Short mmCIF file of C-alpha atoms and ligand atoms in Angstrom, two decimals:
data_model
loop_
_atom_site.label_atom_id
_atom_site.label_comp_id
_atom_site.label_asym_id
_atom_site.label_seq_id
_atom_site.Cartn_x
_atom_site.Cartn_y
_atom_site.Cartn_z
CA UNK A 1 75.25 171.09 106.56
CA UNK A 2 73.78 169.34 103.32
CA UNK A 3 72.85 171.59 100.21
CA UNK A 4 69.37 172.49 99.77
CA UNK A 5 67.75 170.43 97.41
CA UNK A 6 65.69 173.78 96.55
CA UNK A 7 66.56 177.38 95.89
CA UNK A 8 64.26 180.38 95.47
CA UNK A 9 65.82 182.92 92.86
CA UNK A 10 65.23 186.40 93.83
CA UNK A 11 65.54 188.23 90.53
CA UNK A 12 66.56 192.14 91.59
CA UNK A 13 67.83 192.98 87.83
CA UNK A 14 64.75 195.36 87.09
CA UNK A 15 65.20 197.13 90.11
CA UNK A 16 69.66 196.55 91.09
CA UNK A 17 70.30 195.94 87.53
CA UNK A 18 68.29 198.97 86.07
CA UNK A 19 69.21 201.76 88.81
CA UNK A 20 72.63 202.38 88.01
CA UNK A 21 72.30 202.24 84.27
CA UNK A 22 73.35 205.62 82.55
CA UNK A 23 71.22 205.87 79.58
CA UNK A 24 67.56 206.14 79.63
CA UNK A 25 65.57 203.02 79.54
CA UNK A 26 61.98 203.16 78.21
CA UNK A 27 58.92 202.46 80.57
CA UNK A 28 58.40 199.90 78.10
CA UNK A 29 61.45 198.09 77.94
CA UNK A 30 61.01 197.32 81.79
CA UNK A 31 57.78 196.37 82.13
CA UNK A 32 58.65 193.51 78.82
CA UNK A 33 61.56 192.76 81.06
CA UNK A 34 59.78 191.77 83.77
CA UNK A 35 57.25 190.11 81.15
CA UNK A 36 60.31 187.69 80.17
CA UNK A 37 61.44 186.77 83.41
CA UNK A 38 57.88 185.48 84.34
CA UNK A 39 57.90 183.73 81.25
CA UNK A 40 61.01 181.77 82.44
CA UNK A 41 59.44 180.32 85.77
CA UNK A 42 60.93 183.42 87.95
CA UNK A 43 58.92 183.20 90.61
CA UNK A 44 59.83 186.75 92.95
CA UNK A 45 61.07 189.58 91.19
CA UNK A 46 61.92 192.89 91.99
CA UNK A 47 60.14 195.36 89.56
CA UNK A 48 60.30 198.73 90.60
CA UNK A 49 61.74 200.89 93.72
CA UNK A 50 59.97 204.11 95.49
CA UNK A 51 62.75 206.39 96.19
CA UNK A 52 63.45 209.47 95.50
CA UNK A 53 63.70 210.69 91.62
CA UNK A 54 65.92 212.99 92.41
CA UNK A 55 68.80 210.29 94.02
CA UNK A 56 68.14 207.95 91.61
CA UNK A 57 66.34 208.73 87.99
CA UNK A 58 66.38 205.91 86.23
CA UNK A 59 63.71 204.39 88.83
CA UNK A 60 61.41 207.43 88.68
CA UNK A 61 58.95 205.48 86.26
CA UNK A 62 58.80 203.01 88.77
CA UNK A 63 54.56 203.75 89.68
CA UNK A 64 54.68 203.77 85.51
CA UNK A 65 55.94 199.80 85.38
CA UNK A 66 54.09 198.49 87.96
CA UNK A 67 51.18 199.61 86.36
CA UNK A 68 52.11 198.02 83.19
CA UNK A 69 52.93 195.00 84.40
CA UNK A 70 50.70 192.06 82.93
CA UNK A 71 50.49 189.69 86.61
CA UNK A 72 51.10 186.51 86.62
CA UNK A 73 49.43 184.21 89.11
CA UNK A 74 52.00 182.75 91.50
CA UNK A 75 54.71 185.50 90.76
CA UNK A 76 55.59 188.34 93.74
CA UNK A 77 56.37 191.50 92.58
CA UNK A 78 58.03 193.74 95.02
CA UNK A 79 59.66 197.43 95.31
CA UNK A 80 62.18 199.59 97.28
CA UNK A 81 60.47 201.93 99.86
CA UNK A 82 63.15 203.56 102.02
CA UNK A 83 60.19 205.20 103.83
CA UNK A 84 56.57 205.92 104.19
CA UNK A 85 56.53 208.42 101.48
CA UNK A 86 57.89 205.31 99.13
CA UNK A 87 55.79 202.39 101.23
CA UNK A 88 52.32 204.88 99.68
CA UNK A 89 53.82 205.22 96.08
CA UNK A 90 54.34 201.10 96.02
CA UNK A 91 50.67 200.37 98.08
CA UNK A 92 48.97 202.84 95.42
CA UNK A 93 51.02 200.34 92.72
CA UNK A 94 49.53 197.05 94.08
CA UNK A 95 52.69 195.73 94.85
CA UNK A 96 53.20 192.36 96.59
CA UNK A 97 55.94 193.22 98.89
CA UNK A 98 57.93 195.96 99.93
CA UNK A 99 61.74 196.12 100.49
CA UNK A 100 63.41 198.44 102.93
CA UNK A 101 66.94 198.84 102.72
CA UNK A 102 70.09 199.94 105.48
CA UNK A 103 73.69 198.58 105.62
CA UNK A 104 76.01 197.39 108.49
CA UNK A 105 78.18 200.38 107.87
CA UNK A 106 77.24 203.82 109.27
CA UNK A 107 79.06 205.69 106.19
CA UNK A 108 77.41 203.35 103.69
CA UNK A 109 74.00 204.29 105.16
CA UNK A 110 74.86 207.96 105.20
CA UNK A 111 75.77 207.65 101.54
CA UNK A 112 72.86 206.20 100.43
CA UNK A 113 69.87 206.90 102.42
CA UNK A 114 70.91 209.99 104.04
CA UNK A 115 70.78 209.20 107.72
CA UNK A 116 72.24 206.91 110.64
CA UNK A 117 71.65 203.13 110.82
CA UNK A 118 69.73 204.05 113.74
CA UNK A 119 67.43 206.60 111.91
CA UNK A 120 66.85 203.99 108.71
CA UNK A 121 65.30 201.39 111.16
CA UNK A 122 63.08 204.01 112.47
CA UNK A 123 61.69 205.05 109.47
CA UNK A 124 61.12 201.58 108.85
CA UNK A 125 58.87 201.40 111.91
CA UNK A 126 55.77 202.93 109.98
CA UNK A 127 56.76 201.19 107.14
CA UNK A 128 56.37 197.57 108.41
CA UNK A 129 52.98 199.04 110.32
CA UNK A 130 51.36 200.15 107.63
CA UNK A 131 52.67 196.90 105.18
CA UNK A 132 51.01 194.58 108.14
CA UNK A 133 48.01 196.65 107.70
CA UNK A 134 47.94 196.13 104.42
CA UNK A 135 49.00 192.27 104.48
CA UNK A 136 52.16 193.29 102.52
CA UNK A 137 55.48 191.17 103.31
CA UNK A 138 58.21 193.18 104.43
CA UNK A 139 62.02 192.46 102.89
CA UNK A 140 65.00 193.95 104.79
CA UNK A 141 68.32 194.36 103.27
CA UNK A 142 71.70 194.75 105.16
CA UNK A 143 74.43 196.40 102.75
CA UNK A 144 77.87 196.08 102.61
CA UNK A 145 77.86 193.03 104.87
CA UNK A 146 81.34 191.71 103.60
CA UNK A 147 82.87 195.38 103.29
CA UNK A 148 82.56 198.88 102.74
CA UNK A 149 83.74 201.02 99.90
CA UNK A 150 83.94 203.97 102.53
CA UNK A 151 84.79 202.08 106.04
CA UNK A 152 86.84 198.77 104.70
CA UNK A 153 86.39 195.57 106.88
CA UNK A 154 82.80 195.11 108.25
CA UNK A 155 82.61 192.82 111.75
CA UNK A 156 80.31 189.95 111.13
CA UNK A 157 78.94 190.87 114.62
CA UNK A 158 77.62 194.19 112.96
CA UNK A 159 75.74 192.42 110.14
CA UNK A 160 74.48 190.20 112.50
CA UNK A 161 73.32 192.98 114.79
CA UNK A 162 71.33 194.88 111.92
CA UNK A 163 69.88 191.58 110.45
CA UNK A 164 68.19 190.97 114.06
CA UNK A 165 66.73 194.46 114.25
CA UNK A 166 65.21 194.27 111.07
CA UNK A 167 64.07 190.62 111.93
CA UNK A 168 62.25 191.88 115.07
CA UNK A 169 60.73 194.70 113.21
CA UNK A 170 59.07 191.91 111.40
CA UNK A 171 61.24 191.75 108.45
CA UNK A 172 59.89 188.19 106.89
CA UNK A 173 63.51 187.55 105.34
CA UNK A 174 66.60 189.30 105.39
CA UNK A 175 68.58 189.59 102.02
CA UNK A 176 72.79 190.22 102.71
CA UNK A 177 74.13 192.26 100.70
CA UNK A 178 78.26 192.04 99.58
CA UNK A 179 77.48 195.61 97.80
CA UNK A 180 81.01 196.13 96.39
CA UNK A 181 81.80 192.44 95.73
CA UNK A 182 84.99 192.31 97.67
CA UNK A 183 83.82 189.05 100.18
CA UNK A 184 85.47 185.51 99.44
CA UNK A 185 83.76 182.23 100.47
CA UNK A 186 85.45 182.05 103.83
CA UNK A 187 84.50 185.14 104.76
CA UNK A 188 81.03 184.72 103.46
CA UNK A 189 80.77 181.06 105.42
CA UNK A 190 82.06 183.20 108.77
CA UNK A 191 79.83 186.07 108.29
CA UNK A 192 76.35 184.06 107.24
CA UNK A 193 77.71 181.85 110.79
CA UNK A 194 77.54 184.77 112.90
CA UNK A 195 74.15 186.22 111.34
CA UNK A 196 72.66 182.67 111.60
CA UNK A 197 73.19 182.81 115.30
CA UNK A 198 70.80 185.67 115.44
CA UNK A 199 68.27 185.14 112.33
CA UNK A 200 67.17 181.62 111.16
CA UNK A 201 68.85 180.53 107.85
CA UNK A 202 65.89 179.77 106.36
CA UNK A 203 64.63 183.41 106.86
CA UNK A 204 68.18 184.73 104.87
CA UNK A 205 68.98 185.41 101.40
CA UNK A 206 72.28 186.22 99.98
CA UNK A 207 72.48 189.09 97.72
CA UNK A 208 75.71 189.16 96.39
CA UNK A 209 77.70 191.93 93.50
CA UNK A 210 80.90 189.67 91.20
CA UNK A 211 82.39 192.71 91.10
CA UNK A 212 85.65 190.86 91.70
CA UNK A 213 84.17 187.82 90.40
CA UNK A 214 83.79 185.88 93.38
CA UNK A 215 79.74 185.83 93.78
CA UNK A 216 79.48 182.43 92.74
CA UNK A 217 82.43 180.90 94.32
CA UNK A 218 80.76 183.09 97.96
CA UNK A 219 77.20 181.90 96.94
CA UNK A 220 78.67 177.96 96.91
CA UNK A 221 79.96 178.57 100.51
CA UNK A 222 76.52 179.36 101.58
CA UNK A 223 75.14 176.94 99.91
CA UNK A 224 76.81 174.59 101.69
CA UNK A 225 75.68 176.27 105.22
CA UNK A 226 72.18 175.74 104.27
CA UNK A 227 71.24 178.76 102.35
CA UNK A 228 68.64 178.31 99.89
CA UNK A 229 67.21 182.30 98.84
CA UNK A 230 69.78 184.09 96.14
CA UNK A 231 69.32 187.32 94.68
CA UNK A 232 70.69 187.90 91.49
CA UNK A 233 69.99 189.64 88.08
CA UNK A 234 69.79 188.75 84.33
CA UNK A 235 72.68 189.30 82.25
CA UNK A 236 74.36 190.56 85.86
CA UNK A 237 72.78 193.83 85.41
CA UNK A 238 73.25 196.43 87.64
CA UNK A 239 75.91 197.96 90.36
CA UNK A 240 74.52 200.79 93.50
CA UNK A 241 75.29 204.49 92.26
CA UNK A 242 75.96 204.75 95.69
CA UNK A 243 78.80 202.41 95.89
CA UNK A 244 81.09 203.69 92.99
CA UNK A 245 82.85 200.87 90.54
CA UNK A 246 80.64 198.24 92.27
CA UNK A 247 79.32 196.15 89.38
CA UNK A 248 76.36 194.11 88.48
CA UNK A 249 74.61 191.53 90.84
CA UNK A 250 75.74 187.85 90.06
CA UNK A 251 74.14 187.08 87.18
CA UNK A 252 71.02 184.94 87.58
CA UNK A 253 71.32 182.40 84.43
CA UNK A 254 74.89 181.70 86.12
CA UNK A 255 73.13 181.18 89.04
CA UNK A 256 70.69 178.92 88.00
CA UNK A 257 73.56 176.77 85.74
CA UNK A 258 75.65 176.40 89.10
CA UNK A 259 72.37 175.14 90.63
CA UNK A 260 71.08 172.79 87.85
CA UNK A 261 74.67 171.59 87.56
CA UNK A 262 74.58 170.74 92.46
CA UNK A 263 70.94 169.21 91.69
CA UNK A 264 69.02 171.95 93.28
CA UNK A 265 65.68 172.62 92.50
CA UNK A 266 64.64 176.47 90.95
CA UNK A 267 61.73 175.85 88.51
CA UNK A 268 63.53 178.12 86.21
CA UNK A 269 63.77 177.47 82.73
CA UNK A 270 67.45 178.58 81.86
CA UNK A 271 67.13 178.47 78.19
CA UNK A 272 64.64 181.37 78.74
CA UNK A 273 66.43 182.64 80.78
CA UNK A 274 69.44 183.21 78.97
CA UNK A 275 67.42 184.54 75.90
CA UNK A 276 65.98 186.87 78.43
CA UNK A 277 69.38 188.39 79.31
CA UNK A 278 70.36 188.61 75.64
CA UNK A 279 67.64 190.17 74.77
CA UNK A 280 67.92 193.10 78.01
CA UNK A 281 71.82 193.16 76.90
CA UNK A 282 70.97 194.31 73.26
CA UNK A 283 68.27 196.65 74.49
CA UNK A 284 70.58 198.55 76.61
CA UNK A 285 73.58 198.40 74.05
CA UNK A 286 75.57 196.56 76.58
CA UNK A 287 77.68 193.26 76.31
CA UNK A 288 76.04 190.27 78.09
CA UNK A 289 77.60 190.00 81.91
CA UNK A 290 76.38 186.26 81.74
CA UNK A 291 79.38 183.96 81.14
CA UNK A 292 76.49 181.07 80.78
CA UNK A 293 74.05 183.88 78.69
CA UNK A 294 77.54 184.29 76.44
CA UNK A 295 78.30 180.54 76.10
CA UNK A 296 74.50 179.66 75.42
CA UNK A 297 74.11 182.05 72.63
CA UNK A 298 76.58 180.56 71.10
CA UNK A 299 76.06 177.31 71.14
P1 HMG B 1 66.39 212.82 101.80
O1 HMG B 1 66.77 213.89 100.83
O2 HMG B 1 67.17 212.72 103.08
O3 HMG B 1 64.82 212.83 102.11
O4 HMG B 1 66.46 211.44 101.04
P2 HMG B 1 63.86 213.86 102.74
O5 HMG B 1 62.88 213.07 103.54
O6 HMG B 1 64.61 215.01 103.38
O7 HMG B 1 63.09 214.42 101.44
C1 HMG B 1 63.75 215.21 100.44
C2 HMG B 1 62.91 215.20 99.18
O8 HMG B 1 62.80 213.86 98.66
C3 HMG B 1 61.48 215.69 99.37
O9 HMG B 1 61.06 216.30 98.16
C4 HMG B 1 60.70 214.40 99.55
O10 HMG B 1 59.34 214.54 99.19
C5 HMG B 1 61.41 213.50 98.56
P3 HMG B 1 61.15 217.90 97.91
O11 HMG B 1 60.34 218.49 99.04
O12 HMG B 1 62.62 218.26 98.01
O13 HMG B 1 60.59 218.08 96.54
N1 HMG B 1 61.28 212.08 98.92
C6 HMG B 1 60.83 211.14 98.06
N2 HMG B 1 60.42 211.20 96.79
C7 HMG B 1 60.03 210.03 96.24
N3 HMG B 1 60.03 208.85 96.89
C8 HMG B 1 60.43 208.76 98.15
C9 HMG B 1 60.86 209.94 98.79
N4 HMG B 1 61.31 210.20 100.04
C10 HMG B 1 61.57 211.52 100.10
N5 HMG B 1 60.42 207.58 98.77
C11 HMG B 1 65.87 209.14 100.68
C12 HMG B 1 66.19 210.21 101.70
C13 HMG B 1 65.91 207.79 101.35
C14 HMG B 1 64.50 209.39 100.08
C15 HMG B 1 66.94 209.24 99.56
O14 HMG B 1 68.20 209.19 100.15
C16 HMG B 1 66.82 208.17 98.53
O15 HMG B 1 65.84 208.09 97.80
N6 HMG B 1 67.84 207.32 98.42
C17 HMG B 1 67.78 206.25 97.45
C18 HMG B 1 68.97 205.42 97.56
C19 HMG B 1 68.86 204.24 96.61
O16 HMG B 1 67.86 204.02 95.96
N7 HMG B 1 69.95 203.48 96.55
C20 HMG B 1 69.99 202.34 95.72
C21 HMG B 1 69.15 201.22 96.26
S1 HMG B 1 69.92 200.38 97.62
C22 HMG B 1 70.96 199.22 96.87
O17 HMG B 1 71.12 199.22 95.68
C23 HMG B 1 71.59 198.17 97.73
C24 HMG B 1 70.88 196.82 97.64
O18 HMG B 1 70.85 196.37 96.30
C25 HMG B 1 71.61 195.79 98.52
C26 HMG B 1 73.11 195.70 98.26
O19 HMG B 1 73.52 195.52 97.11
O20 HMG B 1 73.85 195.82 99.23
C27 HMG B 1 69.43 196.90 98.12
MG1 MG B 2 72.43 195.34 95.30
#
């Protein structure tokens, strides 16, 4: 299959990027984060994410950001909600979408939200009700779909069983998530293949950690099936406290080089971009993750 000649950038670093970091980062600093990145022609971004304070802190301000969040017309801004207690916090936000997460492995899920694969999609159930309801688009996200710090090897047939639940639920997309950042572009290619038999390609994202700094090489092989939603974060922010040593998501301006350099369409200015994740990188005392971000602040 051809390339697409267009490519949506889902930009998670607010929300994935933000989560795991250690030090305390102001209300303020995230809502001129999120500022930036609609300055730079982002289009969907993940702001903010309803779960629990207590598993994850850093995200506790999240009813805080949204509320601070100048909108821009054209731009979605979404949220986390494991479950109806998070889907109330996000409505009561005005969010534009929701995001409910599980993974393909049973430990993963257990790890991070507590309960069985089986028990995450049934929380889900109100969830997606109460977002139709609403008319509030519902993300799902599949974790660990190219392995598992806690089970190893994943079966594609796994990820593609999850990805059509949550696609029958009336999940509008379904984002794949390589949470440790162990996959390599074969596997990637053979694991989208088997998903794509159950959910339409133009209905998946890939959401992919460089933890072992393959996320670009894995998001070309996609690509090249068809692929044309990518999650990724500024200055590759980020890493799942529930997935120890995983590191940040690919990083977005790297992202949107590799696409300007295939042809794609993203709308994305790049030069903003990049001062975006310089900027976020000196705010949290942190050295750039960007190889492009580096290179163009340079230059
Ligand atoms: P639990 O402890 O099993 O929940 O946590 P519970 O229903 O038994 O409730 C326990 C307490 O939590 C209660 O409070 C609830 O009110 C409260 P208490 O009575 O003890 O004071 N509570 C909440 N508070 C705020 N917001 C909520 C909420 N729900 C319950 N929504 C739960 C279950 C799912 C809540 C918990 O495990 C949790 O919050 N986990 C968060 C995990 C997380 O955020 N992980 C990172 C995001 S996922 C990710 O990064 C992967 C992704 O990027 C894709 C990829 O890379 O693969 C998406
Ligand atoms: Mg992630």
């Amino acid at each position: 299959m051809a390339l697409p000649d267009k490519v949506r950038l889902v930009e998670v670093g607010p929300r994935d990027g933000l989560q795991n970091e250690a030090s305390q980062i102001s209300t303020a600093v995230k809502i001129e984060l999120v500022a930036r990145l609609g300055a730079a022609g982002v289009r969907h971004i993940e702001a903010a994410s309803f779960v629990s304070p207590k598993w994850v802190p850093q995200m506790a301000d999240s009813r805080e950001v949204m509320a601070g969040i100048e909108r821009r017309n054209g731009v979605i801004y979404a949220a986390l909600t494991p479950n109806l207690k998070g889907f109330e916090g996000a409505l009561a936000s005005g969010v534009d979408e929701v995001a409910v997460f599980t993974a393909a492995s049973e430990a993963f899920t257990q790890k991070n939200i507590n309960c069985s694969i089986a028990e995450s999609l049934s929380r889900f159930t109100p969830v997606i009700e109460a977002a139709r309801a609403n008319g509030i688009r519902v993300r799902g996200y599949v974790s660990t779909v190219l392995g598992c710090p806690y089970a190893g090897d994943i079966a594609p047939a796994q990820v593609a069983a999850v990805s059509r639940e949550l696609l029958d639920m009336g999940c509008f997309e379904i984002s794949l998530g390589d949470t440790i950042g162990t996959g390599t572009p074969l596997k990637a290619k053979r694991m989208l293949e088997a998903v794509a038999r159950e959910v339409p390609i133009g209905q998946l994202a890939a959401h992919f950690h460089d933890t072992y700094g393959q996320a670009l090489a894995n998001l070309y092989a996609v690509l090249e099936e068809g692929l044309a939603v990518v999650d990724a974060s500024v200055a590759g922010l980020g890493g799942c406290p529930y997935a120890k040593g995983a590191s940040g998501n690919v990083a977005s301006e790297d992202v949107i080089y590799l696409l300007q350099g295939l042809g794609i369409r993203t709308g994305i200015d790049l030069e903003l971009l990049a001062q975006t994740g310089n900027w976020i990188s000196a705010q949290l005392g942190r050295s750039n993750g960007s190889k492009v971000g580096q290179a163009m602040a340079c230059s």
